[in-house]
Coordinates of C-alpha atoms and ligand atoms in Angstrom, one line a residue:
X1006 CA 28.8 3.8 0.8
X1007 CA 25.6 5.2 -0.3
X1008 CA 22.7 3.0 -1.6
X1009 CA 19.5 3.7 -3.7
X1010 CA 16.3 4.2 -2.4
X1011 CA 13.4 1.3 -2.4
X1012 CA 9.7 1.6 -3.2
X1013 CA 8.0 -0.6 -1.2
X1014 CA 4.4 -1.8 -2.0
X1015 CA 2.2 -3.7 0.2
X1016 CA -1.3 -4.9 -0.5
X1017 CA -4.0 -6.5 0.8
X1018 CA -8.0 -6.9 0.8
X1019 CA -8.9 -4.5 4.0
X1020 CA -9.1 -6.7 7.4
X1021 CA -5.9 -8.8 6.4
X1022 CA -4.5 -6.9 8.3
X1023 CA -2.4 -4.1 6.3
X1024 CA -2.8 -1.4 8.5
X1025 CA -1.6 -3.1 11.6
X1026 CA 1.5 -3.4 9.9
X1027 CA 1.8 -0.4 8.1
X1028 CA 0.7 1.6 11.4
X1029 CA 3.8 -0.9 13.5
X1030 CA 6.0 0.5 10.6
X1031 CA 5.1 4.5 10.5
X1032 CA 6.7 4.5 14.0
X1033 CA 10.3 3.1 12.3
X1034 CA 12.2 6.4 11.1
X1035 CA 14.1 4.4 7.9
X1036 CA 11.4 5.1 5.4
X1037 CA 8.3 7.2 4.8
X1038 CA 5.3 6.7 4.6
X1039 CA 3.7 7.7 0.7
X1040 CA 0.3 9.7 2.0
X1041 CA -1.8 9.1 -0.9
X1042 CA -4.9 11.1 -2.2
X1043 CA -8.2 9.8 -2.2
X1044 CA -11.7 11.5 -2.3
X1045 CA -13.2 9.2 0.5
X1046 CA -14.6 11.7 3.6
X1047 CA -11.9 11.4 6.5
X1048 CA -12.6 8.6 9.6
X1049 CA -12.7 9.5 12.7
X1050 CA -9.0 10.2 14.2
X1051 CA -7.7 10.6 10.5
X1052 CA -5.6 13.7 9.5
X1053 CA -5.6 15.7 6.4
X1054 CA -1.6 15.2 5.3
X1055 CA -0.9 12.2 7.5
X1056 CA -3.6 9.9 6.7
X1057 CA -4.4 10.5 3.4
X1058 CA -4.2 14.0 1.3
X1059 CA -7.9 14.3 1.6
X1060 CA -9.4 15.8 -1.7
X1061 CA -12.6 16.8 -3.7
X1062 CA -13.6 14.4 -7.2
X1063 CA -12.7 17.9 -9.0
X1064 CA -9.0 18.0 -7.3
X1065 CA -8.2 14.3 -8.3
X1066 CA -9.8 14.6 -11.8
X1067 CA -7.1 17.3 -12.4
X1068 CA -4.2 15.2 -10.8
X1069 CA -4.7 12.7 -13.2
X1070 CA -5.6 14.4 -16.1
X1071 CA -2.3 16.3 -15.2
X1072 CA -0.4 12.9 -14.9
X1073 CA 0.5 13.7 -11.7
X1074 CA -0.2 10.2 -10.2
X1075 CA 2.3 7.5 -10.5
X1076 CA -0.9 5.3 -10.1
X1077 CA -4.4 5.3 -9.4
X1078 CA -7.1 3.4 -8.7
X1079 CA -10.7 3.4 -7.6
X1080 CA -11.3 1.2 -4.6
X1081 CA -14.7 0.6 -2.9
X1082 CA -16.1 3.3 -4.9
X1083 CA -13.6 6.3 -4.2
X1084 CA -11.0 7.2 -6.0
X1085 CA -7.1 7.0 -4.3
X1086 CA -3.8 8.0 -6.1
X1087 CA 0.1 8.5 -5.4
X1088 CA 1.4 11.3 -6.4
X1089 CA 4.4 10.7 -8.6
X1090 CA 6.6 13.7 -7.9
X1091 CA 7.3 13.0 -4.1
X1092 CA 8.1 9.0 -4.8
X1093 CA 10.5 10.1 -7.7
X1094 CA 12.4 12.5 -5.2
X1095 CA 12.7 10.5 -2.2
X1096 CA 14.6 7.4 -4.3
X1097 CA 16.3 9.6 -5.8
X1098 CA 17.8 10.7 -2.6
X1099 CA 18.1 7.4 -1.5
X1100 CA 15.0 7.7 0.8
X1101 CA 12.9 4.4 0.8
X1102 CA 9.5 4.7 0.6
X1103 CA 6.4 2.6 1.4
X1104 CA 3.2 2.5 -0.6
X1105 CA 0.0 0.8 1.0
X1106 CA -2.3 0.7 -2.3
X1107 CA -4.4 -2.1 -3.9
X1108 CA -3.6 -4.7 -6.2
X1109 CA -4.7 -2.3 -9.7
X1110 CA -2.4 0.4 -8.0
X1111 CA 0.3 -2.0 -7.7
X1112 CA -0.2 -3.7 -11.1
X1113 CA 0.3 -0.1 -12.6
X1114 CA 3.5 0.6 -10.5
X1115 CA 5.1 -2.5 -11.9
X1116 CA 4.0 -1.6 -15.2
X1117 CA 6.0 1.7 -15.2
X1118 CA 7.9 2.2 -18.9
X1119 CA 11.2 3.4 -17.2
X1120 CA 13.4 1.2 -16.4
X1121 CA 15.7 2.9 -14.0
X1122 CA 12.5 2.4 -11.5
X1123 CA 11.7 -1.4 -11.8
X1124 CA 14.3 -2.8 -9.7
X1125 CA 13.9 0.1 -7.0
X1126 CA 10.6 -1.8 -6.8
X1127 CA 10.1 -4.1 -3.9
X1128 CA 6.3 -5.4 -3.2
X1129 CA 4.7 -7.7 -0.9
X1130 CA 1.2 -9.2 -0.9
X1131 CA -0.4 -9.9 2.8
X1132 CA -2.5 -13.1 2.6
X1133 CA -5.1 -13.1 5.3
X1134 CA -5.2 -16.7 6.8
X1135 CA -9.0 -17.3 5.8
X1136 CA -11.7 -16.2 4.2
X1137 CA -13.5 -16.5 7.5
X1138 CA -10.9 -15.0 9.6
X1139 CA -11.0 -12.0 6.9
X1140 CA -14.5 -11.4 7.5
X1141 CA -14.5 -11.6 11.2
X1142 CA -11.7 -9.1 11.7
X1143 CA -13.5 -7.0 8.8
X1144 CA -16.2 -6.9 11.3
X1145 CA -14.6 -6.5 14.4
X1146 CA -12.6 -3.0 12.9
X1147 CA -16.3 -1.8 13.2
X1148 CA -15.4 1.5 10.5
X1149 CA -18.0 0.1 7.9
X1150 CA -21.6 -0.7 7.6
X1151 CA -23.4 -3.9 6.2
X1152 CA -23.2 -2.6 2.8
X1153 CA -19.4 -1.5 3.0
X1154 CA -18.3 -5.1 4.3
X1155 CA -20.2 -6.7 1.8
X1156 CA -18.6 -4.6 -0.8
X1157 CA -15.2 -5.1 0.9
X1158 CA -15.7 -9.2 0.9
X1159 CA -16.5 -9.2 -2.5
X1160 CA -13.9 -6.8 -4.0
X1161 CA -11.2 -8.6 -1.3
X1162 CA -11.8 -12.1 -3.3
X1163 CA -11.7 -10.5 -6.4
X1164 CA -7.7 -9.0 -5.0
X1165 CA -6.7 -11.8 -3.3
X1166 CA -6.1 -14.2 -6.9
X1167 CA -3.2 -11.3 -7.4
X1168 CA -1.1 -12.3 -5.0
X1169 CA 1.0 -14.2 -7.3
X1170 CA 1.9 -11.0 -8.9
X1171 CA 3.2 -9.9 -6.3
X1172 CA 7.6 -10.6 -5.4
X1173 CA 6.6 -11.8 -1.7
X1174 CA 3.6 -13.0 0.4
X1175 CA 2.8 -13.2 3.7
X1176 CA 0.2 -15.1 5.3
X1177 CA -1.6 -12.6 8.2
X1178 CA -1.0 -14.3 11.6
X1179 CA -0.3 -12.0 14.5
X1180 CA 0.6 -8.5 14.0
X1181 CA 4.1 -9.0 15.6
X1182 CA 4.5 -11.9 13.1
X1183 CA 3.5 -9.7 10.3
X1184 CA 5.4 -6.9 11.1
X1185 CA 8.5 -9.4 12.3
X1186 CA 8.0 -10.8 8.4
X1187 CA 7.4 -7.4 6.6
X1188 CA 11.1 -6.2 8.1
X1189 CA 12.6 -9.2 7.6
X1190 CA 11.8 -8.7 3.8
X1191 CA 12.9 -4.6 4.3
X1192 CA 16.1 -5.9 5.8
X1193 CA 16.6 -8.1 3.4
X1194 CA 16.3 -6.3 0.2
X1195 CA 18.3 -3.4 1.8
X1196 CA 21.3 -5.2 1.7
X1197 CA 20.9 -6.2 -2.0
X1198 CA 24.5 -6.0 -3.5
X1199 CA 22.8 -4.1 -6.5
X1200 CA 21.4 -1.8 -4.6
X1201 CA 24.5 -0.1 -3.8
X1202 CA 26.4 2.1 -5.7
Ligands
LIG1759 P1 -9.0 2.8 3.1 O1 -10.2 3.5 2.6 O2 -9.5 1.6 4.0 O3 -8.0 3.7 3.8 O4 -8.3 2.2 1.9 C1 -8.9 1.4 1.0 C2 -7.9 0.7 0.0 O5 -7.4 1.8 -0.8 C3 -6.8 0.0 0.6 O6 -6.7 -1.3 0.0 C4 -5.6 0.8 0.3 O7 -4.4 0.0 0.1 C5 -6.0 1.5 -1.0 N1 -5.3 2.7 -1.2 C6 -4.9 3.7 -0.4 N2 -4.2 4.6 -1.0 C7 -4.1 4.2 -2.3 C8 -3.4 4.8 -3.5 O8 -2.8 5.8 -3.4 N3 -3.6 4.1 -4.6 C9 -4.3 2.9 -4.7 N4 -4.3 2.3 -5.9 N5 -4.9 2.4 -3.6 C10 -4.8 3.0 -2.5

């Protein structure tokens, strides 16, 4: 039997703890991983092509004008996009895929006209546990300044009143929870009789 691919979408305000997850699931061979663009300068460790298709303003102004993205956003004050082609081609060979983007990414996903694509759709909103837990593990990922964080606080409130948006939601606790949670939900939708043809 053969089944059709799912697009997985996760958000989250940074320091709920998205990339724990999404780093426990890179290592898992059943999906792939959607490497976004963005213009933001690489962080220490992070590879052009793995991390993130890093790229100049001038590059992404031409993606989009080009309506190349399947969505894109501008997030802390750089801009990030998924490029449609690749997504497109993967479901359509059945590949899932997962997309970590924000919440005006996602909304833009699940606003997509065709409608063979809205029930390969599959998105999940991670809820950190507190506002103060937010901040302290904001703080203790140590990749951003005073201004950054505050930026981050501010824009993760703002995000977080969009979880109801989203199909599922999971409230951060560990990162084996989490990740326990965020394949449960994979596992789940995977065996969807619809799903199959
Ligand atoms: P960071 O700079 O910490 O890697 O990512 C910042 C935010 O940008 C995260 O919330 C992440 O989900 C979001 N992001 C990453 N790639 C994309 C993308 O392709 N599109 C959108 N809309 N957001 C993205």
């Amino acid at each position: 039997m053969k089944r059709q691919g799912i697009v997985f979408v996760i958000s989250a305000p940074s320091g709920a703890g998205k990339s724990t997850i999404c780093e426990g699931l890179r290592h898992s061979a059943d999906f792939v991983y959607s490497v976004s663009c963005t213009t933001r300068a690489p962080r220490p460790g992070e590879v052009n092509g793995k991390d993130y298709w890093f790229i100049s303003a001038d590059e992404f102004t031409r993606h989009a004008a080009g309506g190349e993205f399947l969505e894109w956003a501008e997030v802390h004050g750089n801009c990030y996009g998924t490029l449609r082609a690749r997504v497109l081609e993967l479901v359509a060979q059945g590949t899932d895929v997962l997309l970590d983007i924000d919440v005006a990414g996602a909304r833009q996903v699940r606003g997509q006209a065709d409608a063979g694509f809205k029930p390969t759709l599959v998105d999940v909103f991670i809820m950190p546990p507190s506002a103060e837990e937010l901040e302290r593990r904001l703080r203790k990922r140590g990749t951003e300044n005073e201004a950054q964080i505050q930026t981050r606080l501010a824009n993760a409130k703002r995000e977080m009143e969009e979880w109801r948006d989203y199909q599922y939601v999971i409230v951060s606790g560990s990162m084996e929870e989490d990740l326990a949670r965020f394949r449960a939900i994979m596992s789940a939708e995977r065996c969807r009789s619809r799903r199959w043809l």
